[in-house]
Coordinates of C-alpha atoms in Angstrom, one line a residue:
X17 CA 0.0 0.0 0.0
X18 CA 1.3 3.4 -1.1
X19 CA 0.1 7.0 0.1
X20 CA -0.1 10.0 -1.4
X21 CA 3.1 11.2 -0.3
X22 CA 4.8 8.2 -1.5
X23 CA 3.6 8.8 -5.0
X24 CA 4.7 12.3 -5.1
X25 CA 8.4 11.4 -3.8
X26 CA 8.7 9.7 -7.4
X27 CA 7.0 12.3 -9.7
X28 CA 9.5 15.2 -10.7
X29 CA 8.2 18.9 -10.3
X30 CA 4.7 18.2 -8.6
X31 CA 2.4 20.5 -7.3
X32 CA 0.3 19.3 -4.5
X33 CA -3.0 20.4 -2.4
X34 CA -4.7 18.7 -0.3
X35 CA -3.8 15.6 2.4
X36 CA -0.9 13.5 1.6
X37 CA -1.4 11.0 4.5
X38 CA -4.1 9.3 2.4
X39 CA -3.2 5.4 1.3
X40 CA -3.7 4.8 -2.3
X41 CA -4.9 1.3 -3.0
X42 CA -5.1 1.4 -7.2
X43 CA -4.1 3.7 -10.1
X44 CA -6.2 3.8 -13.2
X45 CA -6.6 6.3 -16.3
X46 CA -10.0 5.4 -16.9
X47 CA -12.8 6.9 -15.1
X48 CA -15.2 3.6 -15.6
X49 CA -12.6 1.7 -13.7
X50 CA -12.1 4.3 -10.5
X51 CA -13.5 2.3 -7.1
X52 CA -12.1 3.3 -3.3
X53 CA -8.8 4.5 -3.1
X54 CA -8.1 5.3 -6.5
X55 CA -5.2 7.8 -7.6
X56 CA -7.3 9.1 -10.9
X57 CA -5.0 9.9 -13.6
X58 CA -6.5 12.0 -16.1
X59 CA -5.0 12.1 -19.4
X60 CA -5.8 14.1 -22.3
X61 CA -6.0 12.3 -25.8
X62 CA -7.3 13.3 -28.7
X63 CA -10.9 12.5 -28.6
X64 CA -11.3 12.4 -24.6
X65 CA -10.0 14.6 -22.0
X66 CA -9.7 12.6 -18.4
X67 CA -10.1 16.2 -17.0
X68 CA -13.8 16.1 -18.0
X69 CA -14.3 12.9 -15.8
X70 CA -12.6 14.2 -12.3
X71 CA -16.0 14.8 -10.7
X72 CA -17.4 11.1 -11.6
X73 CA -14.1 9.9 -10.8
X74 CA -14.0 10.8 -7.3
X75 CA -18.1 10.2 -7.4
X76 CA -16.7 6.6 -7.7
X77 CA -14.1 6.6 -4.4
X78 CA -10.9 8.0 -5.7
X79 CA -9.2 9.7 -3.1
X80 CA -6.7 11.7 -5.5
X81 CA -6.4 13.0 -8.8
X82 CA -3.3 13.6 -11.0
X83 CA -3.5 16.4 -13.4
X84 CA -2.3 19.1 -16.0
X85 CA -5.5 21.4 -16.0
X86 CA -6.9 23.2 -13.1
X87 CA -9.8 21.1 -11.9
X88 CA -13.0 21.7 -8.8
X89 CA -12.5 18.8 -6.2
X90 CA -14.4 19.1 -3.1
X91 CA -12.2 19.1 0.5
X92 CA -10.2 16.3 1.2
X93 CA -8.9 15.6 -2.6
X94 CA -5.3 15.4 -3.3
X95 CA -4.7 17.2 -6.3
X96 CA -1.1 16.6 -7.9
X97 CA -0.5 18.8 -10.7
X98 CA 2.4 18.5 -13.2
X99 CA 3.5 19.7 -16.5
X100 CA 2.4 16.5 -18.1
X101 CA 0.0 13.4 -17.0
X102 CA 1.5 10.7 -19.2
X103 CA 4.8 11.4 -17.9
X104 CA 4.0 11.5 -14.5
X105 CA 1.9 8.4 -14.8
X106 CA 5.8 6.7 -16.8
X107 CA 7.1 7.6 -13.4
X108 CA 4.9 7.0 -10.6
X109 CA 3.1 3.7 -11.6
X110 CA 5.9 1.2 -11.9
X111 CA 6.8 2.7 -8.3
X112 CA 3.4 1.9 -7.6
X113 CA 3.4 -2.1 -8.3
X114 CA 7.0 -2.2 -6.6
X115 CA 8.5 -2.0 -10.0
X116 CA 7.6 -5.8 -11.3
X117 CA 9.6 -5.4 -14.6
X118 CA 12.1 -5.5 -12.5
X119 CA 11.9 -9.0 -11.3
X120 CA 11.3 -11.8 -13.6
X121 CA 13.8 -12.1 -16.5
X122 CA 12.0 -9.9 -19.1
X123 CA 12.8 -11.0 -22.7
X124 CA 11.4 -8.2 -25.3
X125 CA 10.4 -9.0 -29.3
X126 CA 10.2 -6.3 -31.6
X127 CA 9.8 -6.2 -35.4
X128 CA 7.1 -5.5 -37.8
X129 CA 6.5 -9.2 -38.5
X130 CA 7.1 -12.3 -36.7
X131 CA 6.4 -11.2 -32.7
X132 CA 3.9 -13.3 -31.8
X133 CA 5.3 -16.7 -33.0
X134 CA 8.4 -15.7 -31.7
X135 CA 7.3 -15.0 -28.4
X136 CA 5.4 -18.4 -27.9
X137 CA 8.6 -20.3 -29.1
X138 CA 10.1 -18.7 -26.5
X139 CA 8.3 -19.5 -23.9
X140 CA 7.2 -23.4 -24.9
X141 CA 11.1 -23.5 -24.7
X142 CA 11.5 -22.4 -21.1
X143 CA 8.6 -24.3 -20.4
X144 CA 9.9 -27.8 -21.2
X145 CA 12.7 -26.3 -18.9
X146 CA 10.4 -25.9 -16.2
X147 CA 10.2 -22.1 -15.7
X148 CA 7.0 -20.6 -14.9
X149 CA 6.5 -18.3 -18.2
X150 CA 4.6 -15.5 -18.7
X151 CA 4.0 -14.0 -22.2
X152 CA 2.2 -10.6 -23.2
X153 CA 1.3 -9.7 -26.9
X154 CA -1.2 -9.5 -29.9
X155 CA -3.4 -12.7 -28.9
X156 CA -3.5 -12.7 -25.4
X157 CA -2.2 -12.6 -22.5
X158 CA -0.4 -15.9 -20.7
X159 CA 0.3 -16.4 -16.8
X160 CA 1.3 -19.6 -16.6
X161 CA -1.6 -22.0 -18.3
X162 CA -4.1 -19.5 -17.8
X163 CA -4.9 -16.5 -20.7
X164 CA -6.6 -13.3 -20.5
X165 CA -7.6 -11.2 -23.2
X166 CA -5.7 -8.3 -24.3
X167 CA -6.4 -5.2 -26.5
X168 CA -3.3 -3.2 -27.3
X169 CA 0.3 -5.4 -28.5
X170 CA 1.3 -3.5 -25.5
X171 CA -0.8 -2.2 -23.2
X172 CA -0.3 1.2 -21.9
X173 CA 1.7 2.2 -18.4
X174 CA -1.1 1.5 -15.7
X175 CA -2.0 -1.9 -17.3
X176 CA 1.1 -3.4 -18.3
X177 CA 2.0 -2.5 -14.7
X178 CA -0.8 -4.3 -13.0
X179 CA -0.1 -7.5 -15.3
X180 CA 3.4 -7.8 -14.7
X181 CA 2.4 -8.0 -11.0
X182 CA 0.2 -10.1 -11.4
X183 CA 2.9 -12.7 -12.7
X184 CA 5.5 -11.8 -10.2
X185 CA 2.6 -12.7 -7.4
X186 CA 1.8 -15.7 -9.1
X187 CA 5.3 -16.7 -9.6
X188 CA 6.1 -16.3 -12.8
X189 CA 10.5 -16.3 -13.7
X190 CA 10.1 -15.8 -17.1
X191 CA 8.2 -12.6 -19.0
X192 CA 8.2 -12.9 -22.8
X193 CA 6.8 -9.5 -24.4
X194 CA 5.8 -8.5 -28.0
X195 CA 6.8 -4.8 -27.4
X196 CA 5.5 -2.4 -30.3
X197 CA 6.9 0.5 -32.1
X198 CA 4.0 2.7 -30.2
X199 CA 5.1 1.2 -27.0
X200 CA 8.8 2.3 -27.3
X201 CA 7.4 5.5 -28.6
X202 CA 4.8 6.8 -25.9
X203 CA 6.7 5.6 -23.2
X204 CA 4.0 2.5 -22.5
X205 CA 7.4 0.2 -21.4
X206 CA 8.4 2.5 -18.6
X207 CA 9.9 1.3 -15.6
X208 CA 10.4 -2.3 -17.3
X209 CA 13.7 -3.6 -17.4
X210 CA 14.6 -5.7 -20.1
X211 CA 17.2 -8.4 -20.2
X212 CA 17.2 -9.5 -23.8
X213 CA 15.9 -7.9 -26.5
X214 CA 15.1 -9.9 -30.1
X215 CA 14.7 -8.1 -33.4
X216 CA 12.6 -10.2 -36.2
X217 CA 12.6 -7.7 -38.8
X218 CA 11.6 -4.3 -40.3
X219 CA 9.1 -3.2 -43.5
X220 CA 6.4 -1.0 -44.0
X221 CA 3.8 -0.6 -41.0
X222 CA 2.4 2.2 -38.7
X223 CA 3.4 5.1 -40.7
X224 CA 0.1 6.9 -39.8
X225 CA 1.6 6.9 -36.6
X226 CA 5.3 7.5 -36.8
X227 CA 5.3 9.4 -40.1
X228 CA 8.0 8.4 -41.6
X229 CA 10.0 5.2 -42.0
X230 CA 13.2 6.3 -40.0
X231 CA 10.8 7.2 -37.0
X232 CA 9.9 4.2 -37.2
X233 CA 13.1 2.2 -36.9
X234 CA 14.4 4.8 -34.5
X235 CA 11.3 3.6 -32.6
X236 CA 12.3 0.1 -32.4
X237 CA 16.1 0.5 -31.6
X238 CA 14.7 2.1 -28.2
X239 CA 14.8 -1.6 -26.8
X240 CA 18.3 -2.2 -27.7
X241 CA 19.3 1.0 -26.4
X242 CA 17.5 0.4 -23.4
X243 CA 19.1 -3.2 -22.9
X244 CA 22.7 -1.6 -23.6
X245 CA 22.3 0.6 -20.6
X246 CA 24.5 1.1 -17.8
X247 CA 23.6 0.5 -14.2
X248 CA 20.8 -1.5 -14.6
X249 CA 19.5 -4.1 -11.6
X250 CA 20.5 -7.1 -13.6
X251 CA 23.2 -7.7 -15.2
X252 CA 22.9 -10.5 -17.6
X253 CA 21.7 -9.1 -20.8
X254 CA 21.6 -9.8 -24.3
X255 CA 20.7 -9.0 -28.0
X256 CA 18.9 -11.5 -30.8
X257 CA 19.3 -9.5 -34.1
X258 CA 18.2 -10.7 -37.3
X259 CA 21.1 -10.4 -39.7
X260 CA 20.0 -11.0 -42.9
X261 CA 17.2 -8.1 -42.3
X262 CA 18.1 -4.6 -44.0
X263 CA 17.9 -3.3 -40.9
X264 CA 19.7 -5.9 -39.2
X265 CA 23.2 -3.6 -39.1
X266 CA 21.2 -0.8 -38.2
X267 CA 19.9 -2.3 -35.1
X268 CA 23.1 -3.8 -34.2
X269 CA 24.5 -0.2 -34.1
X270 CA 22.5 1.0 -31.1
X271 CA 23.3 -2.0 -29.4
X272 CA 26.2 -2.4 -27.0
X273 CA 25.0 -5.7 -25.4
X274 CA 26.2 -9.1 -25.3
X275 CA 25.1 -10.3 -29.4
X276 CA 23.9 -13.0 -30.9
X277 CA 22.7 -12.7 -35.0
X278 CA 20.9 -14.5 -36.9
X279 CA 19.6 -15.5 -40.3
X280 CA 19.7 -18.1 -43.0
X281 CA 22.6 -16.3 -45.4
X282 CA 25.7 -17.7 -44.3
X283 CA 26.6 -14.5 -41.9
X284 CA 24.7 -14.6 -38.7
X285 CA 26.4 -16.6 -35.7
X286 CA 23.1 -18.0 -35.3
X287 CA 22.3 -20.2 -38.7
X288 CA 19.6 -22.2 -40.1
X289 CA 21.1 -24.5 -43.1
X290 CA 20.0 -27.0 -45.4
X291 CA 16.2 -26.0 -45.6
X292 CA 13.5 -28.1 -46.3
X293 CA 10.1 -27.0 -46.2
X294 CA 6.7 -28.9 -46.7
X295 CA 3.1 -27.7 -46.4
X296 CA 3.2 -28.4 -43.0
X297 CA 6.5 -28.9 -41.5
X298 CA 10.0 -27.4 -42.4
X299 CA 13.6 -29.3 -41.3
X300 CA 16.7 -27.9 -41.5
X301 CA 20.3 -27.6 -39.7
X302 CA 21.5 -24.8 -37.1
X303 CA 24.3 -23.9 -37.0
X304 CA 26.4 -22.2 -34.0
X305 CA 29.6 -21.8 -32.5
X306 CA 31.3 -24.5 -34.8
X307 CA 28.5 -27.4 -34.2
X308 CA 25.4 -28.4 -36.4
X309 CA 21.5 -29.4 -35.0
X310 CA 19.3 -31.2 -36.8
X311 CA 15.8 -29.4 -36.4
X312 CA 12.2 -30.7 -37.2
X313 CA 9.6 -28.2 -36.8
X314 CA 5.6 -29.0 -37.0
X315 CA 5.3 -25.5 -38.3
X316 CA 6.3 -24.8 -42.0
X317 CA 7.4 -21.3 -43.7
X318 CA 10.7 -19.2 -44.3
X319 CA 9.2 -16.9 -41.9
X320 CA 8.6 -20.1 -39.4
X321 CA 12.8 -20.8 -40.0
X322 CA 13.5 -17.0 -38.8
X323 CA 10.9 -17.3 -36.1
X324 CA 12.2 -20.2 -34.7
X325 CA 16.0 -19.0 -34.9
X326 CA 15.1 -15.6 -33.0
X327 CA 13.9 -18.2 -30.1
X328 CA 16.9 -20.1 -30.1
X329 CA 18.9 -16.9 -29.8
X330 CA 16.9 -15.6 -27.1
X331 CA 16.6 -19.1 -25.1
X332 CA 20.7 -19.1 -25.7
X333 CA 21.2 -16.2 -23.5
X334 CA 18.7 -17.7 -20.7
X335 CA 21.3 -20.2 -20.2
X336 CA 19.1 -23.4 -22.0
X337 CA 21.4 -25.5 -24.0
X338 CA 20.8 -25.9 -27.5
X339 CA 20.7 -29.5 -27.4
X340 CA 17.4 -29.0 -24.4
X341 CA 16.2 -26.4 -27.5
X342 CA 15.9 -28.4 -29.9
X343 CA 14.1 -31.3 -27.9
X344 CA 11.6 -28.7 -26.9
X345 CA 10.7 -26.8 -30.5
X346 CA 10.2 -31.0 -31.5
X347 CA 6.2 -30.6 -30.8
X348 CA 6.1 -27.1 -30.9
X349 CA 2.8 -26.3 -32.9
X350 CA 1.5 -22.9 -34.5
X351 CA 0.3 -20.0 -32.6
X352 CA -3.7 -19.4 -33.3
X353 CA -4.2 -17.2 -36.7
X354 CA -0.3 -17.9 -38.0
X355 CA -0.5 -19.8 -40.9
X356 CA -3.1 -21.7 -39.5
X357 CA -4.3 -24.7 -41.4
X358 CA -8.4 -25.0 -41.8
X359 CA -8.9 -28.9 -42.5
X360 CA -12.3 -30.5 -43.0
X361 CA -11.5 -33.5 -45.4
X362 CA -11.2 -30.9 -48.5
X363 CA -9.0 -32.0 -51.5
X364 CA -7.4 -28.2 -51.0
X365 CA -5.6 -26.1 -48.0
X366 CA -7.1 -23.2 -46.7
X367 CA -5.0 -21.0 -44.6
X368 CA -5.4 -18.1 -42.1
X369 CA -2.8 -15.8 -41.5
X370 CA -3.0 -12.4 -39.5
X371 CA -0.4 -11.3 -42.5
X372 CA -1.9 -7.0 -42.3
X373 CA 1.5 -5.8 -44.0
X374 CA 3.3 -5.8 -47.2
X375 CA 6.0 -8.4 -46.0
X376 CA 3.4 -10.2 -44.1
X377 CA 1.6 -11.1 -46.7
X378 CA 4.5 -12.0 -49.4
X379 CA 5.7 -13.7 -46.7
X380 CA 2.9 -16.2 -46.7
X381 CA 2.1 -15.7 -50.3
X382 CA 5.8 -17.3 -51.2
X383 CA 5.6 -20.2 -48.8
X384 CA 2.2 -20.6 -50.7
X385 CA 4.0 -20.8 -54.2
X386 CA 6.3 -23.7 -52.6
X387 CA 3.7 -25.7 -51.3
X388 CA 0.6 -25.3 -53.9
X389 CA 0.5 -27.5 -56.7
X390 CA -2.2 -26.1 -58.5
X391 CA -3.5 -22.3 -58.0
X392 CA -3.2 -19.7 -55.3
X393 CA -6.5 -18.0 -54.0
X394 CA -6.3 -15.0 -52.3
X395 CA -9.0 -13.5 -50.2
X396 CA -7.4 -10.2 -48.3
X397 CA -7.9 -6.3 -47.3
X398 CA -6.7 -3.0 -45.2
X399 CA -7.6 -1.9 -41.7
X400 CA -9.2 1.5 -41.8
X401 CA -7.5 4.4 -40.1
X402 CA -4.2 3.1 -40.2
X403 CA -1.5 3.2 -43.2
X404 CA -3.0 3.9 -46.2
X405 CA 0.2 3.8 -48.7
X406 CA 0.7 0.4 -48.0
X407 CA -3.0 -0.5 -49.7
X408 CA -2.3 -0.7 -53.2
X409 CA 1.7 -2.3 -52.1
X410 CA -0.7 -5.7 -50.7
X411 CA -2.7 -5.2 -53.7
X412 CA 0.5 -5.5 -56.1
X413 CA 1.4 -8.2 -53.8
X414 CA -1.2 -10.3 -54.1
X415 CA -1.4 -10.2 -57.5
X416 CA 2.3 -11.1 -58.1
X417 CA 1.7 -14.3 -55.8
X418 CA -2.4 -15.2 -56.8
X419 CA -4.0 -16.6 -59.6
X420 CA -7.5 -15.1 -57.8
X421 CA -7.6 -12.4 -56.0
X422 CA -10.7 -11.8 -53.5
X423 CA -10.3 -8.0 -52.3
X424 CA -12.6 -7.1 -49.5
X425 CA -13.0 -5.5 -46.5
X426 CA -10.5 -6.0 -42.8
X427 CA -12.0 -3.6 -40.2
X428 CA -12.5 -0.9 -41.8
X429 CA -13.5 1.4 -38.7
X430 CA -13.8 4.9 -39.5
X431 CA -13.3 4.9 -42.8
X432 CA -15.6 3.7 -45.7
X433 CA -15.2 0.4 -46.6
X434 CA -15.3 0.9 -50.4
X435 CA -12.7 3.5 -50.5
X436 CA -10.5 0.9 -48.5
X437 CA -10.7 -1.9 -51.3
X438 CA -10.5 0.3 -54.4
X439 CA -7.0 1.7 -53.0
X440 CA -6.4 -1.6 -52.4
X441 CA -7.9 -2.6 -55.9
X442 CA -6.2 -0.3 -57.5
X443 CA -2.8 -1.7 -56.8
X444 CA -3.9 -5.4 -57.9
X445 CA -4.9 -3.9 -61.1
X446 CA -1.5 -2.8 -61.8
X447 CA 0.3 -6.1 -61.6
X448 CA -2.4 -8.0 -62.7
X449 CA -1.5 -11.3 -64.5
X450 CA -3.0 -12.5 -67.8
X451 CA -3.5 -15.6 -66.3
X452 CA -5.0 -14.4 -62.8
X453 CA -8.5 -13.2 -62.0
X454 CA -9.7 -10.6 -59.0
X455 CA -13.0 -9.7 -57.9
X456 CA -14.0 -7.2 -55.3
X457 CA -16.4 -8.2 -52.6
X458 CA -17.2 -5.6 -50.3
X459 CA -18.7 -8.2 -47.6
X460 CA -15.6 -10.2 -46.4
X461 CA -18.2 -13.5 -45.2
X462 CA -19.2 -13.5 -49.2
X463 CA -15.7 -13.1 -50.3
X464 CA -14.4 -16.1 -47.9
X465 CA -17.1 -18.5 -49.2
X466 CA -16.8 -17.0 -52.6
X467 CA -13.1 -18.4 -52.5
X468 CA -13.7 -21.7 -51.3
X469 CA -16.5 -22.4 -53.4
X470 CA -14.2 -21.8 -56.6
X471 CA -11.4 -23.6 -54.9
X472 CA -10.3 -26.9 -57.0
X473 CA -8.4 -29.7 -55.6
X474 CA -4.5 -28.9 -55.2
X475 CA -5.2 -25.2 -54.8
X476 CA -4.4 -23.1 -51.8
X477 CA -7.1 -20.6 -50.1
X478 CA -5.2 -17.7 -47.9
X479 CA -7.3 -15.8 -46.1
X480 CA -5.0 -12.8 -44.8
X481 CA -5.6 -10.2 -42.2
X482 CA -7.3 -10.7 -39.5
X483 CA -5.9 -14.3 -38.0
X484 CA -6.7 -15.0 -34.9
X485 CA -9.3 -12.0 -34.2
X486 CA -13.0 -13.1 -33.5
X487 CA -14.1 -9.4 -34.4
X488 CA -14.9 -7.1 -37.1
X489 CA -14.4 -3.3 -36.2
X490 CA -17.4 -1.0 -38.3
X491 CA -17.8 2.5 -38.3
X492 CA -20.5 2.2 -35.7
X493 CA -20.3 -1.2 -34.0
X494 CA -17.3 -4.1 -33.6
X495 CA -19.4 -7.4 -34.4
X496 CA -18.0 -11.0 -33.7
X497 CA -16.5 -11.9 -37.3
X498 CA -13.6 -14.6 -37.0
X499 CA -12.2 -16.1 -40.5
X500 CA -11.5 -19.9 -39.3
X501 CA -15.3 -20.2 -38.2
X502 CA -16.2 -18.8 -41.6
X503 CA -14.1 -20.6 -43.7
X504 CA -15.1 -23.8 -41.7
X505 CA -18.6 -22.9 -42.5
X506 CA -18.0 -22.4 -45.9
X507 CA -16.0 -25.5 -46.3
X508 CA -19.3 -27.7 -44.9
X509 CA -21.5 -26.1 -47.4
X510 CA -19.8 -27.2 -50.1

């Protein structure tokens, strides 16, 4: 239990009134979540101002408020005012939770493609060693066997906080994190302490946010900066860097840490040799410090191959020995949504992939090419209110890779769905084979069946996007929409 005056030791230039003596039993940003006790932190964002919600806030049994705009409290409200909320809330809530990040070996995974696999490698690995493993990213959240939903890659400050306490109290050694470029931007990792940090790779994504590419990047190499700092607590650290990315050497700059690279090229000191690669499982070689390990994964892809050597990398430097490594990735199965396979006795594969960016999707797309033996359908679109220059890239894509192309709709949220697919369109047009066929179909239920029910046998349906979401996101509504139950369906009507 913290009070007041506890919370305003940690916050730098702080302006206080009213008692300090008062304990403070929870922090939240969000009004609806306030209850006894609460330090109320109101933040101001671009369609909601938390200032606007003080008086319900303390309506609900907050005891103080933390802001950046004069607000009316009644007498016996602690009002801490600084210069700005979010960065008070960066320094006052991992304080708060007794700085968690700080005591589990915390292994972060960034890169545009790849995180989630990567992380769940990771941790089946230190599983079969017997660690309690706790994992946080784009599906869900895992403490120990049990999962929790989770809406953001990486959630922001107060939650991420409140989960990584969670798994210290419940015991957890080992903290696997997808950790996004917003993260590393806004600040939403503070107070977390990283001890190895794994980069998969870097392409087109999130320029809406970060504007331009190099923000982007400069976003990412935060964690290895952060990893390479001095006077840390711990002081066993380490860096997984994917060589053969184009980005590889750029990340390695702003990294000063203990190094391990990887890729398939012949230059990493991690490397996977002698691929082979079947429509459902891949076997190869790795190769490091001098000795060679036969590997046999029940996953298949490139992608998979780079996936898998990030994990050993990272597992490498949490002291597991590669020959426990590659017992464990023996029944190691896909992550929900990753190149998922759809079977129901069909004479064709069908595939869902949460592919949503230009290498994404050609990722998938050429693993396609090396496993079809008849045609490639694909059935794909773009999220609305997010990158829209990468629209008519995935449309060229596509219709490099497919002989028929389904363009429809992702969530399209904000924006209207038609304008989505003919930017999208518009790019399959102009790399449109003589020999391939595409059809736009607004309603992405009709385009999934439509797909299947032109599918012959040999062919392979991918159905890109969306993976292992259950949801569609509207202008006006999110409805349950999840592309394996569709495609199921559609497979059972034929």
């Amino acid at each position: 239990m913290k009070t007041v005056q506890d919370i305003i030791d940690v916050i730098k230039e702080v302006t206080v009134t009213g008692p300090t003596d008062v304990a403070v039993s929870h922090i939240t940003a969000d009004s609806r979540d306030v209850k006894a006790g609460s330090l109320f932190i109101c933040l101001t964002g671009a369609h909601v101002n938390g200032h606007d919600y003080v008086a319900k806030a303390i309506e609900a049994g907050a005891v103080a408020v933390l802001v950046s705009q004069p607000v009316a409290v009644p007498a016996g409200i602690a009002v801490l005012t600084v210069a700005d909320t979010r960065v008070a809330m960066q320094q006052c809530v991992p304080f708060f939770y007794d700085y968690p990040g700080c005591k589990m070996r915390m292994i972060g995974v960034t890169g545009t493609n790849g995180k989630t696999t990567t992380t769940h490698i990771i941790g089946h690995i230190l599983r079969a060693q017997g660690h309690k493993v706790g994992i946080i990213g784009t599906v869900h959240v895992m403490i120990g066997d049990k999962t929790y939903p989770i809406h953001n890659t990486t959630p922001d400050v107060v939650d991420l906080q409140h989960i990584l306490a969670r798994m210290v109290e419940a015991g957890v050694t080992h903290c696997i994190m997808e950790v996004s470029s917003h993260a590393l931007a806004l600040g939403r990792v503070a107070g977390v302490e990283y001890d190895t940090a794994v980069f998969t790779n870097l392409t087109q994504d999130h320029l809406d946010f970060h504007k331009t590419f190099e923000n982007y990047l400069a976003a990412k190499c935060k964690l290895f900066e952060q990893v390479s700092a001095p006077n840390q607590h711990k002081t066993k650290k380490g860096a997984v860097i994917n060589i053969d990315d184009p980005y590889g050497a750029r990340v390695e700059a702003k990294n000063s840490a203990p190094l391990i690279t990887y890729g398939t090229k012949g230059v990493g000191t991690l490397e996977g040799e002698h691929l082979t690669i079947t429509s459902k499982t891949s076997a190869y070689d790795v190769v490091y410090e001098g000795k060679q390990y036969p590997i046999h994964m029940r996953i298949t892809g490139l992608f998979n191959v780079y996936n898998t050597l990030a994990a050993i990398g990272a597992c490498l430097f949490e002291g597991v020995p590669m020959e426990a490594i590659i017992k464990a990735l023996s029944d190691f199965t896909a992550v929900p949504g990753r190149f998922e396979l759809i079977e129901e006795g069909q004479p064709f594969a069908v595939v869902v992939d949460y592919a949503h960016t230009p290498d994404g999707l050609e990722n998938i797309l050429e693993t396609a090419k090396k496993i079809v033996d008849n045609h490639i359908l694909v059935v794909f679109g773009c999220g609305g209110d997010r990158d829209a220059t990468k629209r008519p890239i995935m449309g060229r894509i596509a219709a490099k890779y497919g002989d028929k192309i389904f363009v429809t709709s992702d969530n399209p949220r904000t924006e209207d769905p038609n304008q989505i697919v003919a930017q999208v369109a518009a790019g399959v047009k102009e790399a449109l084979r003589t020999d391939s066929s595409y059809e736009v179909l607004v309603d992405r239920r009709t385009a999934i069946h439509e797909a299947i029910k032109q599918a012959q046998p040999g062919d392979v349906v991918i159905i890109a996007g969306k993976g292992h979401e259950d949801y569609q996101i509207l202008k006006d509504k999110t409805i349950h929409f999840d592309d394996r139950e569709v495609a199921r369906e559609a497979l059972k009507e034929r």
